[in-house]
PDB file of C-alpha atoms in Angstrom:
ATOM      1  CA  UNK A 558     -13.005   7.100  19.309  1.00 41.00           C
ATOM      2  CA  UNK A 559     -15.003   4.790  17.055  1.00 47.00           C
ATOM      3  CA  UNK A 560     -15.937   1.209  18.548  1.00 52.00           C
ATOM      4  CA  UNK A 561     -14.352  -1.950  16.879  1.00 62.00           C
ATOM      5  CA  UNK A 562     -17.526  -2.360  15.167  1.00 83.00           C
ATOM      6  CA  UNK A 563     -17.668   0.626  13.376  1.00 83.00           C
ATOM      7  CA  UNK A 564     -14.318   0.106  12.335  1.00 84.00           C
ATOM      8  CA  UNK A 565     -15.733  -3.302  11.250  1.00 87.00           C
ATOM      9  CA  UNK A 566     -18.889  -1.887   9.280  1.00 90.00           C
ATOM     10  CA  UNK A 567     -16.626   1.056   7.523  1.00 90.00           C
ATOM     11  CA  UNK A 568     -14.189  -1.678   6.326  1.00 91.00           C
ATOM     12  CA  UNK A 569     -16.162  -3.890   5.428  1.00 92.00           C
ATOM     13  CA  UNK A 570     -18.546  -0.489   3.174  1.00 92.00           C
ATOM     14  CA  UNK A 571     -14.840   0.560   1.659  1.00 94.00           C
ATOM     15  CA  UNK A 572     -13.844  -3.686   0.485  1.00 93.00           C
ATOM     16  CA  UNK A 573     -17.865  -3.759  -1.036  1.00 94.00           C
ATOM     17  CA  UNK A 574     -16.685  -0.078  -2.894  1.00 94.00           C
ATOM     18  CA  UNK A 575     -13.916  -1.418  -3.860  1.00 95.00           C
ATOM     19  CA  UNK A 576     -15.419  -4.931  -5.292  1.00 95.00           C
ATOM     20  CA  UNK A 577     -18.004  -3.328  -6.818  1.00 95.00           C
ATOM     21  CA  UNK A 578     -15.573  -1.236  -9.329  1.00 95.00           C
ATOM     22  CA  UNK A 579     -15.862  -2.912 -13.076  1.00 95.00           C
ATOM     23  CA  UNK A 580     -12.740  -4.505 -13.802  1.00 94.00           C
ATOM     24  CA  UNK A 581     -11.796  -2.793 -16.645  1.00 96.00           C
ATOM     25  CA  UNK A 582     -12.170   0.413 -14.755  1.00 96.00           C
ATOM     26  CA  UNK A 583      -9.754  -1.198 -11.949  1.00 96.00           C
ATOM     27  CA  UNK A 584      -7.716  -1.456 -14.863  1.00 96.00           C
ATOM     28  CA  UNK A 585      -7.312   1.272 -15.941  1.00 97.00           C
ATOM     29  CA  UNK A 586      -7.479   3.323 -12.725  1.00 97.00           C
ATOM     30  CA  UNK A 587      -4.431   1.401 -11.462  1.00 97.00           C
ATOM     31  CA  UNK A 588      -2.327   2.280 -14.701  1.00 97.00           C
ATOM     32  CA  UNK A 589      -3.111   5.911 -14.167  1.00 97.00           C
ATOM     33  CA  UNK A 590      -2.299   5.769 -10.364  1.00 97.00           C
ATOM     34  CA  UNK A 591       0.920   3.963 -11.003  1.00 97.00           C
ATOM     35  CA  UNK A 592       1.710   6.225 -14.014  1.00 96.00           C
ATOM     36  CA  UNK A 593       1.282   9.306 -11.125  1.00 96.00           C
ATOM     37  CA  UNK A 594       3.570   7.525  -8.691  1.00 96.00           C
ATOM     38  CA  UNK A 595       6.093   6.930 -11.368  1.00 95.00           C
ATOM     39  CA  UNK A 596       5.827  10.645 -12.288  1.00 93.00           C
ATOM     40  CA  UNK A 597       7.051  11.808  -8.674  1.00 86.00           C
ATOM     41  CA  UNK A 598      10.946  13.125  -9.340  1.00 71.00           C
ATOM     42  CA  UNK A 599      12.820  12.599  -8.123  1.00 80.00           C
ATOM     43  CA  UNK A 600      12.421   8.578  -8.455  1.00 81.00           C
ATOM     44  CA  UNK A 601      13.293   6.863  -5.249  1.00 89.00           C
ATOM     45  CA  UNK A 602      16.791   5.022  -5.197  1.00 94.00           C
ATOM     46  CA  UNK A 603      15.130   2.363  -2.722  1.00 96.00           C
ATOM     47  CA  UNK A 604      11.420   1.558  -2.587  1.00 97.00           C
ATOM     48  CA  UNK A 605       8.843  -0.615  -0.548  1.00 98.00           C
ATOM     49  CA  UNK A 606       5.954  -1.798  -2.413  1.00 98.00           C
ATOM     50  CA  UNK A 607       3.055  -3.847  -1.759  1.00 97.00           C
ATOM     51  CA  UNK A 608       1.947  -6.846  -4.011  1.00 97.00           C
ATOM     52  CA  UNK A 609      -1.574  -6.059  -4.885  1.00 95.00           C
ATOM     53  CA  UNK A 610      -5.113  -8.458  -4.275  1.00 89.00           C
ATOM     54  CA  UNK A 611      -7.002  -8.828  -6.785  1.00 84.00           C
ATOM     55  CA  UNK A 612      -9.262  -5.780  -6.291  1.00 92.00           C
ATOM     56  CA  UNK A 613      -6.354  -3.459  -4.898  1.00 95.00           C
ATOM     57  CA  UNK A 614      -4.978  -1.364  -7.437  1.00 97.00           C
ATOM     58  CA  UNK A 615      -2.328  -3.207  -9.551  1.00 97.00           C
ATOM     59  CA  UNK A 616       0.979  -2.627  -8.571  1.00 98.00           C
ATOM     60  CA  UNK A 617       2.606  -4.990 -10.572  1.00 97.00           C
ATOM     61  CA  UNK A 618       3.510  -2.233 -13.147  1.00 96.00           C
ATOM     62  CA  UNK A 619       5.370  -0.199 -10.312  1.00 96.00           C
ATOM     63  CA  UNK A 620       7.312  -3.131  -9.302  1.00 97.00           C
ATOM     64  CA  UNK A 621       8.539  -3.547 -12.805  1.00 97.00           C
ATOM     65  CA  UNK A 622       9.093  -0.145 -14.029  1.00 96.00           C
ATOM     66  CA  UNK A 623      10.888   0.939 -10.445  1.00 96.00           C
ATOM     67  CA  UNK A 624      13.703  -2.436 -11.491  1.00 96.00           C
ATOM     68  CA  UNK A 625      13.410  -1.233 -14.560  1.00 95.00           C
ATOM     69  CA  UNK A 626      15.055   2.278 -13.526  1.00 94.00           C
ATOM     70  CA  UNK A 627      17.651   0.966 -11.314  1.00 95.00           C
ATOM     71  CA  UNK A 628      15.337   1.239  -7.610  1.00 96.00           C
ATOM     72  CA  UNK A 629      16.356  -1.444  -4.902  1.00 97.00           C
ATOM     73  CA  UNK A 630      12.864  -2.787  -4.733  1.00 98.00           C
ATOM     74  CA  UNK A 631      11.380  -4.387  -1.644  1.00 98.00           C
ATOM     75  CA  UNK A 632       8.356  -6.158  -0.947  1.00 98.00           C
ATOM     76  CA  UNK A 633       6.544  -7.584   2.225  1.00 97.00           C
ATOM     77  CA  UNK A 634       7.248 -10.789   3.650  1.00 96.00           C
ATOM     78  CA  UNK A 635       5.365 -12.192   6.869  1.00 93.00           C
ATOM     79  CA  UNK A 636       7.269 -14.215   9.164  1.00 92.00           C
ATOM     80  CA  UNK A 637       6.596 -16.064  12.643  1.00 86.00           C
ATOM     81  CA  UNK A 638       5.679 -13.794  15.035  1.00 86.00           C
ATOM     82  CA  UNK A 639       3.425 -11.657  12.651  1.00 85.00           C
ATOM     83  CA  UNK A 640       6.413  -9.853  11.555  1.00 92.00           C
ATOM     84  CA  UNK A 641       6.061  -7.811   8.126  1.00 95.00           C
ATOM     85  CA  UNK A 642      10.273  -7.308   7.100  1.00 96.00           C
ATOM     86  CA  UNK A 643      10.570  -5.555   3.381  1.00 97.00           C
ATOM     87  CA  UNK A 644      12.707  -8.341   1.490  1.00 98.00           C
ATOM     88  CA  UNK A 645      14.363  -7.479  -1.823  1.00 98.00           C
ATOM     89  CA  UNK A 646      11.909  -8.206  -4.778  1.00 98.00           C
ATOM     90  CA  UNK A 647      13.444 -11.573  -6.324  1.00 97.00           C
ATOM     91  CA  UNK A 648      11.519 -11.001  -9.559  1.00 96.00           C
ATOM     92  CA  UNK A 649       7.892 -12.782 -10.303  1.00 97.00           C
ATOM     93  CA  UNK A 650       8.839 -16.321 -10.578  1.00 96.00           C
ATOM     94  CA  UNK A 651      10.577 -16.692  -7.466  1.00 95.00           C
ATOM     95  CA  UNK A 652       7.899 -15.440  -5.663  1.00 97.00           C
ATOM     96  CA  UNK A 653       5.501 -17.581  -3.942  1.00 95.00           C
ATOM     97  CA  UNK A 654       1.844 -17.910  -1.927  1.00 92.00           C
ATOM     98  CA  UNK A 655       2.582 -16.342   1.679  1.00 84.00           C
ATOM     99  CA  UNK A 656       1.029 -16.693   4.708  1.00 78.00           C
ATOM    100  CA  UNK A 657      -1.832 -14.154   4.029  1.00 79.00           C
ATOM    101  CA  UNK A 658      -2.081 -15.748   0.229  1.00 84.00           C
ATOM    102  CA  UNK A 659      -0.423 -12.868  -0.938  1.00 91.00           C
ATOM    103  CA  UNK A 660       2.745 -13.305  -3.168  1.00 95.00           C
ATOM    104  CA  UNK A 661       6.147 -13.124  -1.300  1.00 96.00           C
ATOM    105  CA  UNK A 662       9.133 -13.816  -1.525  1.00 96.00           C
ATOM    106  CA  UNK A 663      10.439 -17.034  -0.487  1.00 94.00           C
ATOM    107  CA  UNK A 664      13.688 -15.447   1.430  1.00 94.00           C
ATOM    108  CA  UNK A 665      12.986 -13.861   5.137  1.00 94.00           C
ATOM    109  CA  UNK A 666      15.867 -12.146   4.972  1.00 96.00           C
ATOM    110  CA  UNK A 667      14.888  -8.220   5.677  1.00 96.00           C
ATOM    111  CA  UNK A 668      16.737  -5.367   3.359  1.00 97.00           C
ATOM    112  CA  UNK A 669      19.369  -3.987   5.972  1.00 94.00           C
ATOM    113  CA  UNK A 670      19.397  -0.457   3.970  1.00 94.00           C
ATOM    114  CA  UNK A 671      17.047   2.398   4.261  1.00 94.00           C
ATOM    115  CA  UNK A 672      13.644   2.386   2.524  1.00 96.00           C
ATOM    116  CA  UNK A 673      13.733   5.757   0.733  1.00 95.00           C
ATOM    117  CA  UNK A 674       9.580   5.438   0.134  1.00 96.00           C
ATOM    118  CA  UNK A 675       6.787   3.044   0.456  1.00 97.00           C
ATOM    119  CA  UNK A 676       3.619   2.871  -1.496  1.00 97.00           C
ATOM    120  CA  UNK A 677       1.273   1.441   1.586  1.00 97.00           C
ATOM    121  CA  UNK A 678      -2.609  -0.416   0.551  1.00 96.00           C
ATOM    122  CA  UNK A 679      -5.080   0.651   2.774  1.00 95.00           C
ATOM    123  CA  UNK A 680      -9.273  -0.272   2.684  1.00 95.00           C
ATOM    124  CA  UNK A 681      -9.930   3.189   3.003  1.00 95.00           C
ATOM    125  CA  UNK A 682      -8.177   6.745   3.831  1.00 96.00           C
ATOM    126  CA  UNK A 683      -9.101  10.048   4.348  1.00 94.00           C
ATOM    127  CA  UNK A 684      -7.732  13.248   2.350  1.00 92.00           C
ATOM    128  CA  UNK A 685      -5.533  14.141   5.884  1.00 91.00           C
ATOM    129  CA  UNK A 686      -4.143  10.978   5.878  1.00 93.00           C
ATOM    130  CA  UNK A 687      -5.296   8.659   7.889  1.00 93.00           C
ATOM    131  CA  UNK A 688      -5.899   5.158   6.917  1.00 94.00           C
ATOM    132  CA  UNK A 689      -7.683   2.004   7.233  1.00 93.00           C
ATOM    133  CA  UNK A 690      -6.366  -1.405   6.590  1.00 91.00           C
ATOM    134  CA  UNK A 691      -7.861  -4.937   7.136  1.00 88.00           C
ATOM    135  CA  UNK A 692      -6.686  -4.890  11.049  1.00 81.00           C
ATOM    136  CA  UNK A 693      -3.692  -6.940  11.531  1.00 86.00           C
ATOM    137  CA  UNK A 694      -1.402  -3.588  11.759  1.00 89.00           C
ATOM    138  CA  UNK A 695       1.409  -4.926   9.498  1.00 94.00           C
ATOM    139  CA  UNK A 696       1.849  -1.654   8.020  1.00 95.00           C
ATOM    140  CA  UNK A 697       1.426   0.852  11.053  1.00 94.00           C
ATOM    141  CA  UNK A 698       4.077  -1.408  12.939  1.00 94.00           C
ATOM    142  CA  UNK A 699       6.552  -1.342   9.968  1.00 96.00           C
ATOM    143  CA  UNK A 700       6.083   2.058   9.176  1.00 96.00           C
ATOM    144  CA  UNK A 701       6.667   3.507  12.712  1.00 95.00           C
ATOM    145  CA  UNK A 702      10.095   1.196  12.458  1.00 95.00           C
ATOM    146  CA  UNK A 703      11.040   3.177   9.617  1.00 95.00           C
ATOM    147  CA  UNK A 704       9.795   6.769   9.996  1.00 94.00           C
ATOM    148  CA  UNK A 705      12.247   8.220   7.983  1.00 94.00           C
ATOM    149  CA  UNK A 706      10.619   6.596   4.588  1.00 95.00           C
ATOM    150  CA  UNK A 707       8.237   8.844   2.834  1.00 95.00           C
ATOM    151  CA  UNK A 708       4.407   7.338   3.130  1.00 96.00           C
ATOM    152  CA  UNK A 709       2.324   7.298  -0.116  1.00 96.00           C
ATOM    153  CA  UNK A 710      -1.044   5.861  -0.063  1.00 96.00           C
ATOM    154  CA  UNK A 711      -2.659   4.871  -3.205  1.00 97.00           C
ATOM    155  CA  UNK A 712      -6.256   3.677  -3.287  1.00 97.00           C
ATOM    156  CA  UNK A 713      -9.046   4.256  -5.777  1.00 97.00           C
ATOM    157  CA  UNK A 714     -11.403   7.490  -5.339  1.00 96.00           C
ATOM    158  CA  UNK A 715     -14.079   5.157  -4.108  1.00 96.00           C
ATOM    159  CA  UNK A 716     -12.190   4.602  -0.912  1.00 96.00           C
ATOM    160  CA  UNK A 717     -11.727   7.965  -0.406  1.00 95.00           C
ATOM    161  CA  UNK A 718     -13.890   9.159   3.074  1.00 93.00           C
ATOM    162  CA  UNK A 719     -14.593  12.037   4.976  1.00 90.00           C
ATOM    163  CA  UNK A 720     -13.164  10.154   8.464  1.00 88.00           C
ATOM    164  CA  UNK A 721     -11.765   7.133   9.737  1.00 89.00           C
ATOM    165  CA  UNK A 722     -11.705   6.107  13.117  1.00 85.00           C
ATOM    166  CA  UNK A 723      -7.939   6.653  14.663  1.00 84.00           C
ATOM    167  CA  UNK A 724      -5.798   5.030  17.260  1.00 83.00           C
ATOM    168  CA  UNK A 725      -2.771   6.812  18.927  1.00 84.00           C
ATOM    169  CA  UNK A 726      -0.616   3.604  17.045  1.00 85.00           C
ATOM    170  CA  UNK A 727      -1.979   4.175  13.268  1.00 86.00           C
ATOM    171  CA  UNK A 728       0.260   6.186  10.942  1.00 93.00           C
ATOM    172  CA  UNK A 729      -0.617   8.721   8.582  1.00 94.00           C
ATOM    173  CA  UNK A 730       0.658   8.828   4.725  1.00 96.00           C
ATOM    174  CA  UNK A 731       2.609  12.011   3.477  1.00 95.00           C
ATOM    175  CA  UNK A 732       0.728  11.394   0.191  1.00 95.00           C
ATOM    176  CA  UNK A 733      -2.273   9.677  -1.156  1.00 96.00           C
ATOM    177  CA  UNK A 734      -2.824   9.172  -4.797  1.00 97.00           C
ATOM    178  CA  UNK A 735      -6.253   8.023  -6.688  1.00 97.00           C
ATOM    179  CA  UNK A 736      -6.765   7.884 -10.204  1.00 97.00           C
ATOM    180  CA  UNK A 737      -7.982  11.801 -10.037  1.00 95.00           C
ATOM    181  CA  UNK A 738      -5.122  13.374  -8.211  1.00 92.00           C
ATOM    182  CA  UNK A 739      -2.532  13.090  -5.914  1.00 93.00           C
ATOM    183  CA  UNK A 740      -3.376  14.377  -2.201  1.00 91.00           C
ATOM    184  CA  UNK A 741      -0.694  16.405  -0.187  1.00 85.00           C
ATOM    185  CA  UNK A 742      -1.793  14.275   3.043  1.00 75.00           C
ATOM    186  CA  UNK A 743      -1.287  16.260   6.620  1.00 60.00           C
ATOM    187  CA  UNK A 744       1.195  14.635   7.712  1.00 52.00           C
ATOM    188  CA  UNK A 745       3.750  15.767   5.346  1.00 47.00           C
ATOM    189  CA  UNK A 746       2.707  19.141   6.309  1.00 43.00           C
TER     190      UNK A 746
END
């Protein structure tokens, strides 16, 4: 296994990828990663999505067109404890700064159904997989709460590597999508 501080040094290589992708290229790149998600059939009747960063791919359009078709749309929420619960998406303007920064809803109160699929962020994955996020293991601990909900990745091609250093608690996606193709990942295999 990889120390911490390679795990620091490769995160910290995938954000400066990331970053350094024009922004007009981020833009477009996002619209033909979400337009790939959006393409899967058949469409999910329930959903967990993350609310993109600024340099994450935009998944703003996936929010909206999965309402748009009917989807029970969730979204993370952080509470005490460092708890991440999927809360139903209230719609933009009820949605506030969280404790991260990142827009959440105001409401705590966790979606008591099941989470068909959710599209997970990540720093960096690899093409079996694995994945990298910014450390605080939000994701891996949700995830493994709800292993029945299929896994897709998405993440621009730059933050696409060879390997990732693994611990017996991180979870693998079923699929990972870039803006160049979507990625059967091993563990849906």
């Amino acid at each position: 296994m990889e120390s911490e501080s390679e795990k620091t040094r490769l995160r910290r290589a995938l954000i400066i990828a990331r970053e350094n992708k024009p922004a007009a290229q981020k833009r477009l790149h996002s619209e033909l990663i979400c337009r790939t998600v959006l393409a899967f059939s058949p469409p999910p009747a329930s959903i967990f999505v993350y609310v993109s960063l600024a340099d994450e791919v935009d998944t703003r359009m996936l929010i909206d067109a999965y309402i748009a078709r009917g989807a029970i749309v969730t979204v993370p929420r952080i509470v005490a404890g460092g708890e991440m619960r999927a809360v139903k998406f209230p719609g933009w303007p009820e949605m506030t700064a969280g404790p991260l920064g990142i827009l959440a809803p105001r409401s705590e109160r966790a979606y008591d159904g099941p989470v068909a699929s959710a599209i997970v962020p990540g720093v960096g994955f690899t093409l079996s997989g694995a994945r990298i996020g910014y450390g605080a293991g939000y994701y891996d601990r949700w995830l493994a709460a709800h292993p029945q909900t299929t896994k897709v990745g998405i993440a621009f091609e730059c933050q696409i590597t060879a390997e990732l250093p693994q611990e017996p608690h991180d979870i693998l996606m079923d699929r990972l999508v870039t803006e160049r193709q979507v990625y059967a990942a091993a563990a849906a295999t």
